[in-house]
XYZ file of C-alpha atoms in Angstrom:
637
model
C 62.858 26.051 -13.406
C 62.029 24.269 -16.774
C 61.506 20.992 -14.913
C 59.451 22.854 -12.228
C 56.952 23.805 -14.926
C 57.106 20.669 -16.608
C 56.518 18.809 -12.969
C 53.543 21.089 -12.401
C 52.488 20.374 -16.108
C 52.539 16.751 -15.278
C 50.846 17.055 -12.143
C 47.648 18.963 -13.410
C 47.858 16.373 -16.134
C 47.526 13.727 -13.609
C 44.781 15.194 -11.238
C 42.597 16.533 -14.537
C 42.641 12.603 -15.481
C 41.492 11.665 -11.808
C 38.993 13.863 -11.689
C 37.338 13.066 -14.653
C 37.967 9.132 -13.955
C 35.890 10.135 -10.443
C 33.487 11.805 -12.101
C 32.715 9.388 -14.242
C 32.394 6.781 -11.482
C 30.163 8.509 -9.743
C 28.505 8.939 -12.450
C 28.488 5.517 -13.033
C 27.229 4.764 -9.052
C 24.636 7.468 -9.136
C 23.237 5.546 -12.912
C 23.567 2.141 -11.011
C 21.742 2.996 -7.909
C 18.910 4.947 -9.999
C 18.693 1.584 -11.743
C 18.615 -0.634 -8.556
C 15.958 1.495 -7.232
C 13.684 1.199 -10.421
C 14.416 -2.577 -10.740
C 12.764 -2.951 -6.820
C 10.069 -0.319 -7.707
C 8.731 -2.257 -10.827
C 8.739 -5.311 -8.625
C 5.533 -4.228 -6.544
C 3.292 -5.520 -9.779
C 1.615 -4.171 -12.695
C 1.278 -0.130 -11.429
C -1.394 2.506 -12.537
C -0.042 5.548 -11.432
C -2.092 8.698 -10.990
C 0.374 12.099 -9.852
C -0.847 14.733 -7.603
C -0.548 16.698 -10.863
C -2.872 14.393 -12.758
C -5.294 14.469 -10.025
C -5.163 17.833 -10.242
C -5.812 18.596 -13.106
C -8.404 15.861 -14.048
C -10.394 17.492 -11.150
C -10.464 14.377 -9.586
C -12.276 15.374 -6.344
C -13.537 11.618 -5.179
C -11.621 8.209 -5.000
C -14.400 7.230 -7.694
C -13.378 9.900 -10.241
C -10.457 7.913 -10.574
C -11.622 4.530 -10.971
C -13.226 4.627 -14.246
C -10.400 3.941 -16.451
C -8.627 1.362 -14.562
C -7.621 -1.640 -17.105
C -10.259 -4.872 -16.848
C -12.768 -2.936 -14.823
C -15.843 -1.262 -15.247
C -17.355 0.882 -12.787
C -21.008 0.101 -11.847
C -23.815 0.750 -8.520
C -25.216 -2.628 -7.007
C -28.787 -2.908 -6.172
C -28.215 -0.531 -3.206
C -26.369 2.352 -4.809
C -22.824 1.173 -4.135
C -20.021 1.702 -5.947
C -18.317 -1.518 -7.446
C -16.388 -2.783 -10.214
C -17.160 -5.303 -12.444
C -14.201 -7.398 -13.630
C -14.090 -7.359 -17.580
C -16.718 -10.120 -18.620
C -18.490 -10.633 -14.372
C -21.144 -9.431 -12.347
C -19.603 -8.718 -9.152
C -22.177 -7.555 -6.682
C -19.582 -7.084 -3.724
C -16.065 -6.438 -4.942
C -14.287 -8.660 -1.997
C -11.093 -9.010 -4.474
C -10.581 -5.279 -4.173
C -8.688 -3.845 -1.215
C -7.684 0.139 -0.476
C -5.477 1.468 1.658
C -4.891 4.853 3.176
C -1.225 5.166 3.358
C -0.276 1.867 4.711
C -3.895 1.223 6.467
C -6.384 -1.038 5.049
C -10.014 0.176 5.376
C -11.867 -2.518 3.050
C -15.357 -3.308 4.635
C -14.443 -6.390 7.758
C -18.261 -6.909 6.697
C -18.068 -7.902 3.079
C -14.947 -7.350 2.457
C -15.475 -4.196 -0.239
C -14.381 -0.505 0.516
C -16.997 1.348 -1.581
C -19.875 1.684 0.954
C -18.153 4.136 3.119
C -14.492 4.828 1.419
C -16.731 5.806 -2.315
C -16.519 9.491 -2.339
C -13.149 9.922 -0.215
C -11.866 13.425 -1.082
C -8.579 13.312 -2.748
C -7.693 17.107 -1.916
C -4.919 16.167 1.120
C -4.010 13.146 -1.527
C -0.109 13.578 -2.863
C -0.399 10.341 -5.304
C -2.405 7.301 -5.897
C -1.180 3.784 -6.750
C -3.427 1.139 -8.620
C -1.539 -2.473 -8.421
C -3.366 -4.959 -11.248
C -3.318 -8.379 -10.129
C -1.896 -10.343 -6.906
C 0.279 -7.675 -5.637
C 4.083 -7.908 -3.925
C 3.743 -9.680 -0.984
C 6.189 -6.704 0.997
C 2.940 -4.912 0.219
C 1.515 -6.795 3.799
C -2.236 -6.940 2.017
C -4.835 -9.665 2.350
C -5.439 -11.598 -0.697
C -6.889 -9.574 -3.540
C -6.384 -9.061 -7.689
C -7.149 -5.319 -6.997
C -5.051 -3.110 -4.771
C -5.611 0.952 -4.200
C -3.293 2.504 -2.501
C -4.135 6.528 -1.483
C -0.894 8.079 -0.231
C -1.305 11.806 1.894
C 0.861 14.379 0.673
C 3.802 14.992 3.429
C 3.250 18.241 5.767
C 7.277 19.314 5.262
C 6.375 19.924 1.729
C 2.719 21.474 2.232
C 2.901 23.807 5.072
C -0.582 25.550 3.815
C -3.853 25.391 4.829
C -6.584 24.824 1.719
C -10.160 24.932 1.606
C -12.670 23.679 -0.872
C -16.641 24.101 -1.498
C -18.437 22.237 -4.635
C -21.699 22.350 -6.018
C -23.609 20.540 -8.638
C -25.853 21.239 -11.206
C -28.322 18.362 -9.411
C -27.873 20.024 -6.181
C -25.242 18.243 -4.594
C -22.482 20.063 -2.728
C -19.187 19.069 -0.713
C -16.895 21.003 1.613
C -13.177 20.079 2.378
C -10.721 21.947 4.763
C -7.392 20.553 5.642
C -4.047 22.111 7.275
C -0.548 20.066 6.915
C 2.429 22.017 8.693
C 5.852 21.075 9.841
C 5.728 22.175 13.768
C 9.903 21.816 13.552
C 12.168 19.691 12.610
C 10.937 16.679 14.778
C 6.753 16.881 14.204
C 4.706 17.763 11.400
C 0.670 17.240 11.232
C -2.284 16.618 8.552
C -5.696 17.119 9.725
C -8.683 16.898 7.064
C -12.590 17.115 7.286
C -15.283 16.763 4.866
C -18.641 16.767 4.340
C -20.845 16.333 1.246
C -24.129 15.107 0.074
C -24.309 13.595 -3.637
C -27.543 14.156 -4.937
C -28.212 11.819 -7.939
C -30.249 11.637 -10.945
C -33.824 9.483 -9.476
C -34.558 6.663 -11.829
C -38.239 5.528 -12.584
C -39.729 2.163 -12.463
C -43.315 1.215 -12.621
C -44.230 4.741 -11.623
C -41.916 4.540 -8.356
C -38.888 6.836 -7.710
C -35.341 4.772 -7.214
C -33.041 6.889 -4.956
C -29.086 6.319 -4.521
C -28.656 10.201 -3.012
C -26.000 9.840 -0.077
C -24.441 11.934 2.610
C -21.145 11.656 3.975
C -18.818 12.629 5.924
C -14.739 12.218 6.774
C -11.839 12.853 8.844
C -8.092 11.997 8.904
C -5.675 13.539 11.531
C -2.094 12.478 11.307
C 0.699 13.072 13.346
C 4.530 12.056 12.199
C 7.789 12.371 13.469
C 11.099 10.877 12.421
C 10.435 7.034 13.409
C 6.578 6.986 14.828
C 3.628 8.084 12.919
C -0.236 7.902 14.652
C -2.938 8.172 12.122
C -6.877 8.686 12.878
C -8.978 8.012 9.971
C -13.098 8.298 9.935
C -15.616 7.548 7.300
C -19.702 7.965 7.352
C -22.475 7.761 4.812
C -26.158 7.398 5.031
C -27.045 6.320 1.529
C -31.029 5.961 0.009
C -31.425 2.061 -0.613
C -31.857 2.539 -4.607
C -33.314 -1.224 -5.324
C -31.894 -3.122 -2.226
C -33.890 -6.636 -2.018
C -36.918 -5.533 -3.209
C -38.577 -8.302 -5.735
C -39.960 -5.469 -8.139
C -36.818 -3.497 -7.877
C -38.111 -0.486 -5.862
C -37.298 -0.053 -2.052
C -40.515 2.030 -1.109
C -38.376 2.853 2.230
C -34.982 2.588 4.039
C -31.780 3.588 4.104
C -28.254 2.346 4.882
C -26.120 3.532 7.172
C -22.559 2.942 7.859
C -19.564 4.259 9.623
C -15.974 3.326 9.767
C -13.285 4.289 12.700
C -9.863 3.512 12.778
C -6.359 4.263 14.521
C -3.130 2.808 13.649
C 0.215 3.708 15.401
C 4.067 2.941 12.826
C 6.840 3.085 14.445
C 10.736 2.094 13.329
C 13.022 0.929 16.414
C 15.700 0.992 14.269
C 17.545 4.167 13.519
C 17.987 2.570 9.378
C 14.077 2.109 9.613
C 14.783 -1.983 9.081
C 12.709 -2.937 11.499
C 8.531 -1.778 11.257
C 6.542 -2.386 14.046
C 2.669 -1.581 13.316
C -1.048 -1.702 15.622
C -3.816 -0.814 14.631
C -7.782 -0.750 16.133
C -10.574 -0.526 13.379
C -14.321 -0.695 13.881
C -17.137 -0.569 11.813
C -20.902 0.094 12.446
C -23.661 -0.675 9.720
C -27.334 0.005 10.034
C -29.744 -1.200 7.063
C -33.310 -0.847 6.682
C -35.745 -1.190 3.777
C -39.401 -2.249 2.779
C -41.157 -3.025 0.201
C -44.890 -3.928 -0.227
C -43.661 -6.379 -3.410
C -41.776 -8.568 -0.671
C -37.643 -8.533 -0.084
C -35.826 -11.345 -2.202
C -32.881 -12.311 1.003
C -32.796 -16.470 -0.427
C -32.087 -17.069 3.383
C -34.967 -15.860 4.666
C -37.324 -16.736 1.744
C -40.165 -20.119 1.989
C -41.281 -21.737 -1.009
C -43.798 -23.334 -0.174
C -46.009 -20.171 1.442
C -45.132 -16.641 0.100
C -47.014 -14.807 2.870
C -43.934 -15.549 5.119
C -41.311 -14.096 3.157
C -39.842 -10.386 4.237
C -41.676 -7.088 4.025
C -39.581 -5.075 5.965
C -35.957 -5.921 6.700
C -33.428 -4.453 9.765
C -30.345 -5.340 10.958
C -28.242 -3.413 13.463
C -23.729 -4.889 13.499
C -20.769 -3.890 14.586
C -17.257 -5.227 13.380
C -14.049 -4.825 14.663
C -10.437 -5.842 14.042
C -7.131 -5.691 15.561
C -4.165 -5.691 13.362
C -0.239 -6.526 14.642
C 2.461 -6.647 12.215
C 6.171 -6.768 12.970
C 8.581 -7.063 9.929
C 12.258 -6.730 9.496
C 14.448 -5.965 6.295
C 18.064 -7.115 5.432
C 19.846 -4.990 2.415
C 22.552 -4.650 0.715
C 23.232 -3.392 -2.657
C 22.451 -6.340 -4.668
C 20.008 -8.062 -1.943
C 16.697 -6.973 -0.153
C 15.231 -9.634 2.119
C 11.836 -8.979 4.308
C 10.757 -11.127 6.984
C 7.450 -10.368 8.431
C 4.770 -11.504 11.298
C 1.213 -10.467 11.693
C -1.398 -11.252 13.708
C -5.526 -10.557 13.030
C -8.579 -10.621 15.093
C -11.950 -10.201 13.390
C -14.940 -9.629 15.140
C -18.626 -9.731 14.404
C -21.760 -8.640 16.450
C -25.377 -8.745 15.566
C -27.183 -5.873 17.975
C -30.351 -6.375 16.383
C -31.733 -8.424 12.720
C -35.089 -9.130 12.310
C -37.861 -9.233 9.248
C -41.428 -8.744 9.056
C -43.485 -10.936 7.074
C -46.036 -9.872 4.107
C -48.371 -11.468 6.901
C -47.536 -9.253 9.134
C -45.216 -11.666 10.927
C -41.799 -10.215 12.651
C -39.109 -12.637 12.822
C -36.325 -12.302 15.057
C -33.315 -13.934 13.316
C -30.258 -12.220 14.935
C -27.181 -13.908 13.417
C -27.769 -16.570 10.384
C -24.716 -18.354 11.718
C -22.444 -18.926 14.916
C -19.606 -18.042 13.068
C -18.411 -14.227 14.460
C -14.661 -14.463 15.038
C -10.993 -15.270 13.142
C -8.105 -15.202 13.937
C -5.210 -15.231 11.298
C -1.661 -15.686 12.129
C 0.206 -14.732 9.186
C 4.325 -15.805 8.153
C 5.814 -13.627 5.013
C 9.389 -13.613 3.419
C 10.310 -11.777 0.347
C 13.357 -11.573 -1.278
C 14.502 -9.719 -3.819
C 18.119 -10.136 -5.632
C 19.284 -8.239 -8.289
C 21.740 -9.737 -11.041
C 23.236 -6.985 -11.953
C 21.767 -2.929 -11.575
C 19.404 -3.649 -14.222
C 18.154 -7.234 -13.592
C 16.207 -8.379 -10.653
C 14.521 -11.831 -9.328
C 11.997 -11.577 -6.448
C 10.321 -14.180 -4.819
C 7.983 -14.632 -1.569
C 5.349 -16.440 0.033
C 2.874 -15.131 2.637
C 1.217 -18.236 5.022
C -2.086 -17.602 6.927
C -3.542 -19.723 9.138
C -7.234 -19.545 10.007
C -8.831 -20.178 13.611
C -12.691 -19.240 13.041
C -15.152 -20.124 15.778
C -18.893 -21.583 15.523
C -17.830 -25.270 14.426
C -16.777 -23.543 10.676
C -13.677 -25.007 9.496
C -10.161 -23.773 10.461
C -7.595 -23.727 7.369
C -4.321 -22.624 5.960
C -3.867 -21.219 3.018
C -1.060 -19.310 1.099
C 0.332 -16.746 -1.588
C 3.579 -17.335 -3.639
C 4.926 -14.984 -5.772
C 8.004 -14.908 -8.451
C 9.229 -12.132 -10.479
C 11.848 -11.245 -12.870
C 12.338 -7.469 -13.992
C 15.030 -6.221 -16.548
C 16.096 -2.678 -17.399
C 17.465 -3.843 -20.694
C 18.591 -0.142 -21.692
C 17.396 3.702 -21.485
C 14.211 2.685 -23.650
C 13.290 -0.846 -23.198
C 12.122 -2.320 -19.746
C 10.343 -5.734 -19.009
C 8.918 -7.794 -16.271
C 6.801 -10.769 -15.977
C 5.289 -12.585 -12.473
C 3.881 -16.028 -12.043
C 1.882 -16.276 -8.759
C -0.663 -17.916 -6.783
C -3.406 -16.613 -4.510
C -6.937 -17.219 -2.900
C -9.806 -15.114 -1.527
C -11.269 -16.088 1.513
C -15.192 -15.666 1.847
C -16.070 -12.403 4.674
C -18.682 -12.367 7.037
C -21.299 -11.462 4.917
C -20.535 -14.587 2.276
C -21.340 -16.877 4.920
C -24.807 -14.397 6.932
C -26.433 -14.320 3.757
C -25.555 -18.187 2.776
C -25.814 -19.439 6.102
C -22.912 -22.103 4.536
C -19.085 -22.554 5.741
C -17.990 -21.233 2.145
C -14.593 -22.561 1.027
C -11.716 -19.917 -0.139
C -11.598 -19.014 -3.707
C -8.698 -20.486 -5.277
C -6.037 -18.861 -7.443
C -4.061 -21.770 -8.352
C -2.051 -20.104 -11.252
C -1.796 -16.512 -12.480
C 0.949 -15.223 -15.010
C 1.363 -11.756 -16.445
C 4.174 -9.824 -17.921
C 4.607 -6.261 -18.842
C 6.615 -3.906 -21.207
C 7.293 -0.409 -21.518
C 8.932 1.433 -24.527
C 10.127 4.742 -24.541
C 10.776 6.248 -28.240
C 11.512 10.090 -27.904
C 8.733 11.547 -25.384
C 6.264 8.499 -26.392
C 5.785 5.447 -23.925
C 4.501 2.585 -24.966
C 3.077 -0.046 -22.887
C 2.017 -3.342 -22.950
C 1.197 -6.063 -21.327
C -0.650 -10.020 -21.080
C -1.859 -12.195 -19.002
C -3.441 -15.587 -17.906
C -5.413 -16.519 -14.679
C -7.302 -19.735 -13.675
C -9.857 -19.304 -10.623
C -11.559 -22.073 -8.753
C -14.186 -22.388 -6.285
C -15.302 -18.928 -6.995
C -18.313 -17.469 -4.794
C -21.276 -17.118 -7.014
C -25.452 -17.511 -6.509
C -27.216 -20.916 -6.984
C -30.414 -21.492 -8.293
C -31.921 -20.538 -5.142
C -30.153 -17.083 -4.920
C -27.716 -18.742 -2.025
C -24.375 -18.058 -2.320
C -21.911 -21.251 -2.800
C -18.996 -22.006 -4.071
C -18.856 -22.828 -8.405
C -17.627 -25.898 -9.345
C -16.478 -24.323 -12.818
C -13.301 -23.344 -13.313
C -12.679 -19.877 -14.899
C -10.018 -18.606 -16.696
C -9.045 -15.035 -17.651
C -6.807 -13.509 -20.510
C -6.165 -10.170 -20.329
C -4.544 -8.019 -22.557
C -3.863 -4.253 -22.527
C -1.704 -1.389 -23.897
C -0.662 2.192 -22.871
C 0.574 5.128 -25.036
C 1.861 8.317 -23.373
C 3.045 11.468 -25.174
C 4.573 14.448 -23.362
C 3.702 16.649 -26.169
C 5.295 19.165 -24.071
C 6.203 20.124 -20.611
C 2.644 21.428 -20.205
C 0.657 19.278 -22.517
C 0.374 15.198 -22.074
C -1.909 12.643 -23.762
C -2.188 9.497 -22.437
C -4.433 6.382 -24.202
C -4.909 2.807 -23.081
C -7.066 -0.208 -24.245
C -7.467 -3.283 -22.282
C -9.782 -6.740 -23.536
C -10.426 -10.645 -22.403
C -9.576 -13.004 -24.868
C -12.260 -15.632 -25.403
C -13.796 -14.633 -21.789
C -15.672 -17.258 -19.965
C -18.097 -14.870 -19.040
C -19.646 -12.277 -20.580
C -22.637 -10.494 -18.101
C -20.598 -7.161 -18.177
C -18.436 -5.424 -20.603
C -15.628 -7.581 -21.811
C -13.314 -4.543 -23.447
C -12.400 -1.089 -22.682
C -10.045 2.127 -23.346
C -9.786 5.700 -22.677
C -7.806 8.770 -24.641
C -6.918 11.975 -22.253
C -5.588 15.054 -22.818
C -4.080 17.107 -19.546
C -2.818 20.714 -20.565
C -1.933 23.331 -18.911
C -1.748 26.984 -20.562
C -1.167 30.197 -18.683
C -3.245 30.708 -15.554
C -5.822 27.847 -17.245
C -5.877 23.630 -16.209
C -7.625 21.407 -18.803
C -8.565 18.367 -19.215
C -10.536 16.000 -21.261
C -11.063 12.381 -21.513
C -13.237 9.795 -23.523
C -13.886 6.136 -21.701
C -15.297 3.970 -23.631
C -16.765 -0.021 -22.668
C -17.834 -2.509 -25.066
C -21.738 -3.466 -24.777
C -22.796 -6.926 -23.543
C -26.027 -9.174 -23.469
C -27.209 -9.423 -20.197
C -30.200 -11.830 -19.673
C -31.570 -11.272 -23.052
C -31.434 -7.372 -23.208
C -28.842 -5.707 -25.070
C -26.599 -3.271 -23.463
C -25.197 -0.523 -25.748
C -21.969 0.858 -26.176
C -20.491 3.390 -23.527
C -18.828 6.055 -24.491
C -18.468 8.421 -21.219
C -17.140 12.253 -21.800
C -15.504 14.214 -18.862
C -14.217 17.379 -19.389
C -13.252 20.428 -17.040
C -11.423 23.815 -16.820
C -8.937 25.682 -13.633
C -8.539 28.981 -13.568
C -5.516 29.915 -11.350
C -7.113 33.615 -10.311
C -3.867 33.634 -8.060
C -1.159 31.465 -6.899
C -3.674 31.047 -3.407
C -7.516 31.104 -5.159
C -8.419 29.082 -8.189
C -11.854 28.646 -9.731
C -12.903 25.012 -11.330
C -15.778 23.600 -13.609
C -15.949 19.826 -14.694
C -18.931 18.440 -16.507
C -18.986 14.688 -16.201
C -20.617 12.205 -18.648
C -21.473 14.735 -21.164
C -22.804 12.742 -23.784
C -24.901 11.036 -21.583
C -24.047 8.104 -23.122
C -21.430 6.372 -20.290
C -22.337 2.364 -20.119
C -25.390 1.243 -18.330
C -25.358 -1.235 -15.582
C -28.162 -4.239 -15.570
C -30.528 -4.929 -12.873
C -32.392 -7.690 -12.935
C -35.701 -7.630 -11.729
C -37.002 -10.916 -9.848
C -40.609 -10.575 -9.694
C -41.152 -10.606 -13.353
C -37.610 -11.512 -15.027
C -37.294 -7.838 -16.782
C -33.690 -6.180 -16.726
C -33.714 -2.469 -16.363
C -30.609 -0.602 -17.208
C -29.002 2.626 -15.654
C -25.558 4.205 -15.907
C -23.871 5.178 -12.584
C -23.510 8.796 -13.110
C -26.416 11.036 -15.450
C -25.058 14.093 -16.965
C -24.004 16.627 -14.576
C -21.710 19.740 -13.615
C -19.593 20.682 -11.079
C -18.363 24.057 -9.959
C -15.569 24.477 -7.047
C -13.953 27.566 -5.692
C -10.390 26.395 -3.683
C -8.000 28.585 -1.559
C -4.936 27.986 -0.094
C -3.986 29.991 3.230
C-alpha cells in the first residue's frame, strides 16, 4: 500500500512538473507570436494611429478634423477653397504626394492626383480606425507613389449590429446629417450602408470690398457587402463648392462654382480558403465641372498673351470626366519566421474633355478643349516583398514595386520604381526600434501636364532614410523619430506661372517626438512636436506640435487640444504664430442617445494661410477655419 501512495505521490509529482513546463511553453509561443505579429505590424512605416475611441471622443466628425496634427504638415485652403496640406517649409497647391484610401480602395483625385476636393468632409461616424503612414509606405500596402498615406478603415458589421443616426449644426449655419445601419444577416453575410449630406457654411472673407466664398455642399454614400472570402464595396462622393479666389488676378471670383463627383465599385475576393491569394477589380469614375469669372481677368499661364491683355480669360469653363480600371492579383507565402508577397496589377487611366472654353476681356470665346493629346496610361505594375524575421523580436523587410508607363499623345512612355528596406527590433517589453531606407518618385497627373501643356518628367525620390523609437516607462510612451530625404525634379511654377520640373535639388530633415500618458483607464494625454532642420524652403510653417487631453468621466466625453505652427515670411508679409484651440463635451443621456458640443479654433488665432495676389503683388492672409461651434444630437437604434 505504502508504495501505492508513494507511486501516486510520484506520479502527481511528475504531471504537476509537465503541466507547468506546458504552460510555460505556451506561454512562451503565445509571447513569441504576439511578438512576430508586432515586428510585421511596425514594418508598414512610420504609423499615426487614431482609435475609434479617439475619434470619438475628439468629436472628430470629418476626415479634416483629423488632419491637423499630423507630423510635417499643416493644413491650409488653395485659391479655390480646397483642403490641402502644406509640407513643413512648401507651398503645395495640389497635394499629389498624398493618397487616401477607404478600406483598401484608393479614391485620390485621377485628375490631379489630390483627395480633398470631394473626399474633404468624409464623415467618420461608420469609421472603426484610421491609419496615417509618414513617408514612402510598405510596398504590401499596393499604393501609388506618395510620402503621405490615409488609410480610413469601416468598422465590421459582426461587431456593430446597430443602426445610428446623426444631425449637426453650426453656429455659422452649417448643418450635416448621417444615417448608417451595419448588421450581420448570419453567419455567412453582413452589410454597411451609410449616407450623408451636409452643407459647410464658412466664415466670407473681404477683399477690396468683394465677398470671398468657400461655402460647400456635399454629399456621400458607401454600401458594403462581405462575406467570408468576397467583399463588394460601393463608395460615392459629391460637392459643389463656391470658387473662394480661383484664377482671378485680384483674388476675387465675382462668379462660379466647382463641382465634382466621384463613383466607385470594387469587388475582393480570396480563392484560397488561408486567404493567400487576393484577387481585386475595381471601376472608378470621376466627373468635375468648374466655372468662374472675374471682371479683373483669370491668371491660367496657359491661356494668358503677353503681348495684348484684352485676350486673356474673363470667364473660364471646363466640363471632364475620368475614369480608371484597377486589377490586382497578389499571392502570400508564410511561415513563422518568413512572409513573402508577390503581386501583379494592372491600370487604365482615362481622360475626357466634354467641353473647355474661355472668354476673353474682349469679349472673345475661345474653344480650347484639351491643352494636350495626352488622355490615357496604362501602368503595368510587378511587386515582391519579403519580410524575414531573425528571431520573434527582430525583423528585415525588403521590396520593390516596378511600373511601367504606356501614355498616349506622343508623351513619353517610362519605367520607374520603388525599393524599400527595413529593419525592426523589439529589443524588450519597453524599448522598440526601426529604421527604413527607401526610394520613390511621383509621377505628374493629368492636370500637371492640362495646365502646363508640357510632358512633365516624374519627381524623383532618389534617397529617403528615417528611423523611429518608442519607449515605454510605466504608462508613459515616448516617441521619437528622424529623418533625411533628397527630392529631384520636383513640379513647381516658372516665371511664367507654367508648371515644370525644378532643377534644384531639395532636401528634407525631419525630426519629431511623441509623449503619451494613460493617466488612467479613462484619462490620456498625448503631446507631439515635429520640425525641419535647416529647411530649404521656408513659404509655410517649418515647425509644429499639439498637447491633448481625452477624458472620460461618468456619463461625460471630453476633450481638448492646443495645435500650434510656427509663423513664416511669405513674400515679404509676416505670418504670425498659430496657436489653434479645439475643445468639446458628450453627454451619454443613455447608452442609445448622446448629446455633443465642440467649439473649434477658439482663440481665433489657428495659422493663416497666404494668398498671393497677382494683379498688384499684395499677400492676403486667412486661416482655414474662423471660430465656430458645433452641436450634434446621435442615436443608436
Amino acid at each position: 500500500m505504502k508504495m501505492i501512495y508513494k507511486a501516486g505521490a510520484l506520479l502527481l509529482l511528475i504531471t504537476l512538473s509537465f503541466s507547468q513546463d506546458i504552460t510555460e511553453l505556451l506561454k512562451e509561443y503565445k509571447e513569441a507570436s504576439e511578438l512576430y505579429n508586432q515586428t510585421r505590424r511596425d514594418s508598414l512605416g512610420h504609423l499615426i494611429l487614431f482609435t475609434r475611441e479617439d475619434i470619438e471622443r475628439m468629436q472628430a466628425h470629418r476626415l479634416a478634423d483629423l488632419l491637423k496634427s499630423i507630423h510635417f504638415f499643416t493644413t491650409a485652403d488653395n485659391r479655390f477653397g480646397i483642403l490641402t496640406l502644406n509640407e513643413y517649409g512648401g507651398y503645395s497647391f495640389i497635394p499629389k504626394h498624398i493618397r487616401l484610401y477607404i478600406n483598401d480602395h484608393e479614391v485620390s483625385s485621377l485628375h490631379t492626383g489630390s483627395p480633398f476636393l470631394v473626399w474633404e468632409n468624409l464623415p467618420l461616424d461608420s469609421v472603426d480606425h484610421v491609419e496615417v503612414y509618414l513617408g514612402v509606405g510598405a510596398i504590401e500596402l499596393g499604393n501609388d507613389p506618395a510620402t503621405l498615406i490615409i488609410k480610413v478603415y469601416t468598422k465590421e458589421p459582426s461587431k456593430e449590429n446597430a443602426n445610428s443616426l446623426r444631425t449637426t449644426l453650426t453656429s455659422r449655419k452649417g448643418y450635416a446629417g448621417v444615417i448608417y445601419s451595419a448588421r450581420e444577416l448570419n453567419e455567412n453575410f453582413s452589410y454597411l450602408f451609410l449616407i450623408s449630406e451636409g452643407f459647410d457654411n464658412r466664415k466670407d472673407n473681404w477683399l477690396g470690398g468683394q465677398e470671398l466664398s468657400r461655402d460647400a455642399r456635399y454629399r456621400y454614400a458607401y454600401f458594403g457587402i462581405y462575406s467570408e472570402n468576397t467583399s463588394v464595396e460601393f463608395g460615392y462622393g459629391y460637392i459643389r463648392k463656391d470658387p473662394f479666389m480661383g484664377f482671378a488676378l485680384d483674388n476675387v471670383a465675382e462668379k462660379g462654382y466647382t463641382e465634382a463627383e466621384d463613383l466607385y465599385l470594387t469587388l475582393t475576393a480570396h480563392p484560397s480558403g488561408d486567404k493567400s491569394t487576393k484577387f481585386v477589380f475595381s471601376l472608378d469614375n470621376h466627373k468635375r465641372k468648374h466655372f468662374e469669372s472675374s471682371s479683373s481677368g483669370l491668371y491660367i499661364p496657359i491661356f494668358m498673351d503677353p503681348f495684348n491683355p484684352v485676350n486673356n480669360p474673363r470667364d473660364f469653363y471646363e466640363n471632364a470626366f475620368f475614369s480608371k480600371v484597377t486589377l490586382y492579383l497578389s499571392k502570400e507565402f508564410s511561415s513563422q519566421e518568413n512572409k513573402l508577397l508577390t503581386a501583379v496589377s494592372y491600370k487604365l487611366y482615362n481622360s475626357d474633355i466634354d467641353s473647355r472654353y474661355y472668354i476673353t476681356l474682349g469679349n472673345v470665346k475661345q474653344n480650347v478643349g484639351a491643352t494636350v493629346p495626352f488622355n490615357r496610361q496604362e501602368i503595368y505594375s510587378l511587386i515582391v516583398e519579403d519580410k524575414f524575421s531573425l528571431s520573434p523580436s527582430n525583423l528585415i523587410i525588403g521590396g520593390v514595386k516596378f511600373d511601367k508607363y504606356f501614355r498616349n499623345g506622343g508623351f513619353k512612355d517610362f519605367s520607374e520604381f520603388i525599393a524599400r528596406v527595413g529593419y525592426i527590433s523589439v529589443i524588450n517589453d519597453n524599448l522598440s526600434l526601426k529604421g527604413f531606407v527607401s526610394r520613390s518618385y511621383i509621377p505628374p497627373f493629368f492636370y500637371d501636364t492640362e495646365i502646363s501643356g508640357r510632358d512633365l518628367d516624374t519627381v524623383k525620390i532618389p534617397f529617403a532614410f528615417s528611423a523611429e523609437g518608442l519607449l515605454k516607462l510605466w504608462n508613459v510612451k515616448f516617441g521619437f523619430g528622424l529623418g533625411y530625404v533628397r527630392i529631384k525634379d520636383a513640379i513647381v511654377p516658372d516665371n511664367t506661372g507654367r508648371l515644370t520640373n525644378m532643377e534644384e535639388t531639395i532636401t528634407e530633415k525631419p525630426i519629431f517626438i511623441n509623449v503619451e500618458n494613460q493617466l488612467s483607464e479613462n484619462h490620456k494625454l498625448q503631446a507631439g512636436y515635429s520640425i525641419f532642420l535647416d529647411p530649404d524652403r521656408k513659404t509655410s510653417s517649418t515647425s509644429g506640435g499639439y498637447v491633448r487631453l481625452l477624458s472620460t468621466i461618468g456619463k461625460f466625453d471630453a476633450f481638448g487640444e492646443l495645435i500650434y505652427r510656427r509663423g513664416f515670411e511669405f513674400s515679404g508679409r509676416n505670418v504670425e504664430d498659430g496657436y489653434e484651440l479645439n475643445s468639446g463635451i458628450t453627454y451619454h443621456v443613455s447608452d442609445d442617445l448622446a448629446i455633443k458640443l465642440k467649439g473649434e479654433n477658439l482663440l481665433g488665432k489657428a495659422i493663416e494661410t497666404p494668398y498671393l495676389v497677382p494683379q498688384t503683388g499684395e499677400v492676403v492672409t486667412y486661416p482655414v477655419r474662423e471660430r465656430t461651434l458645433y452641436l450634434s444630437v446621435e442615436w443608436v437604434f
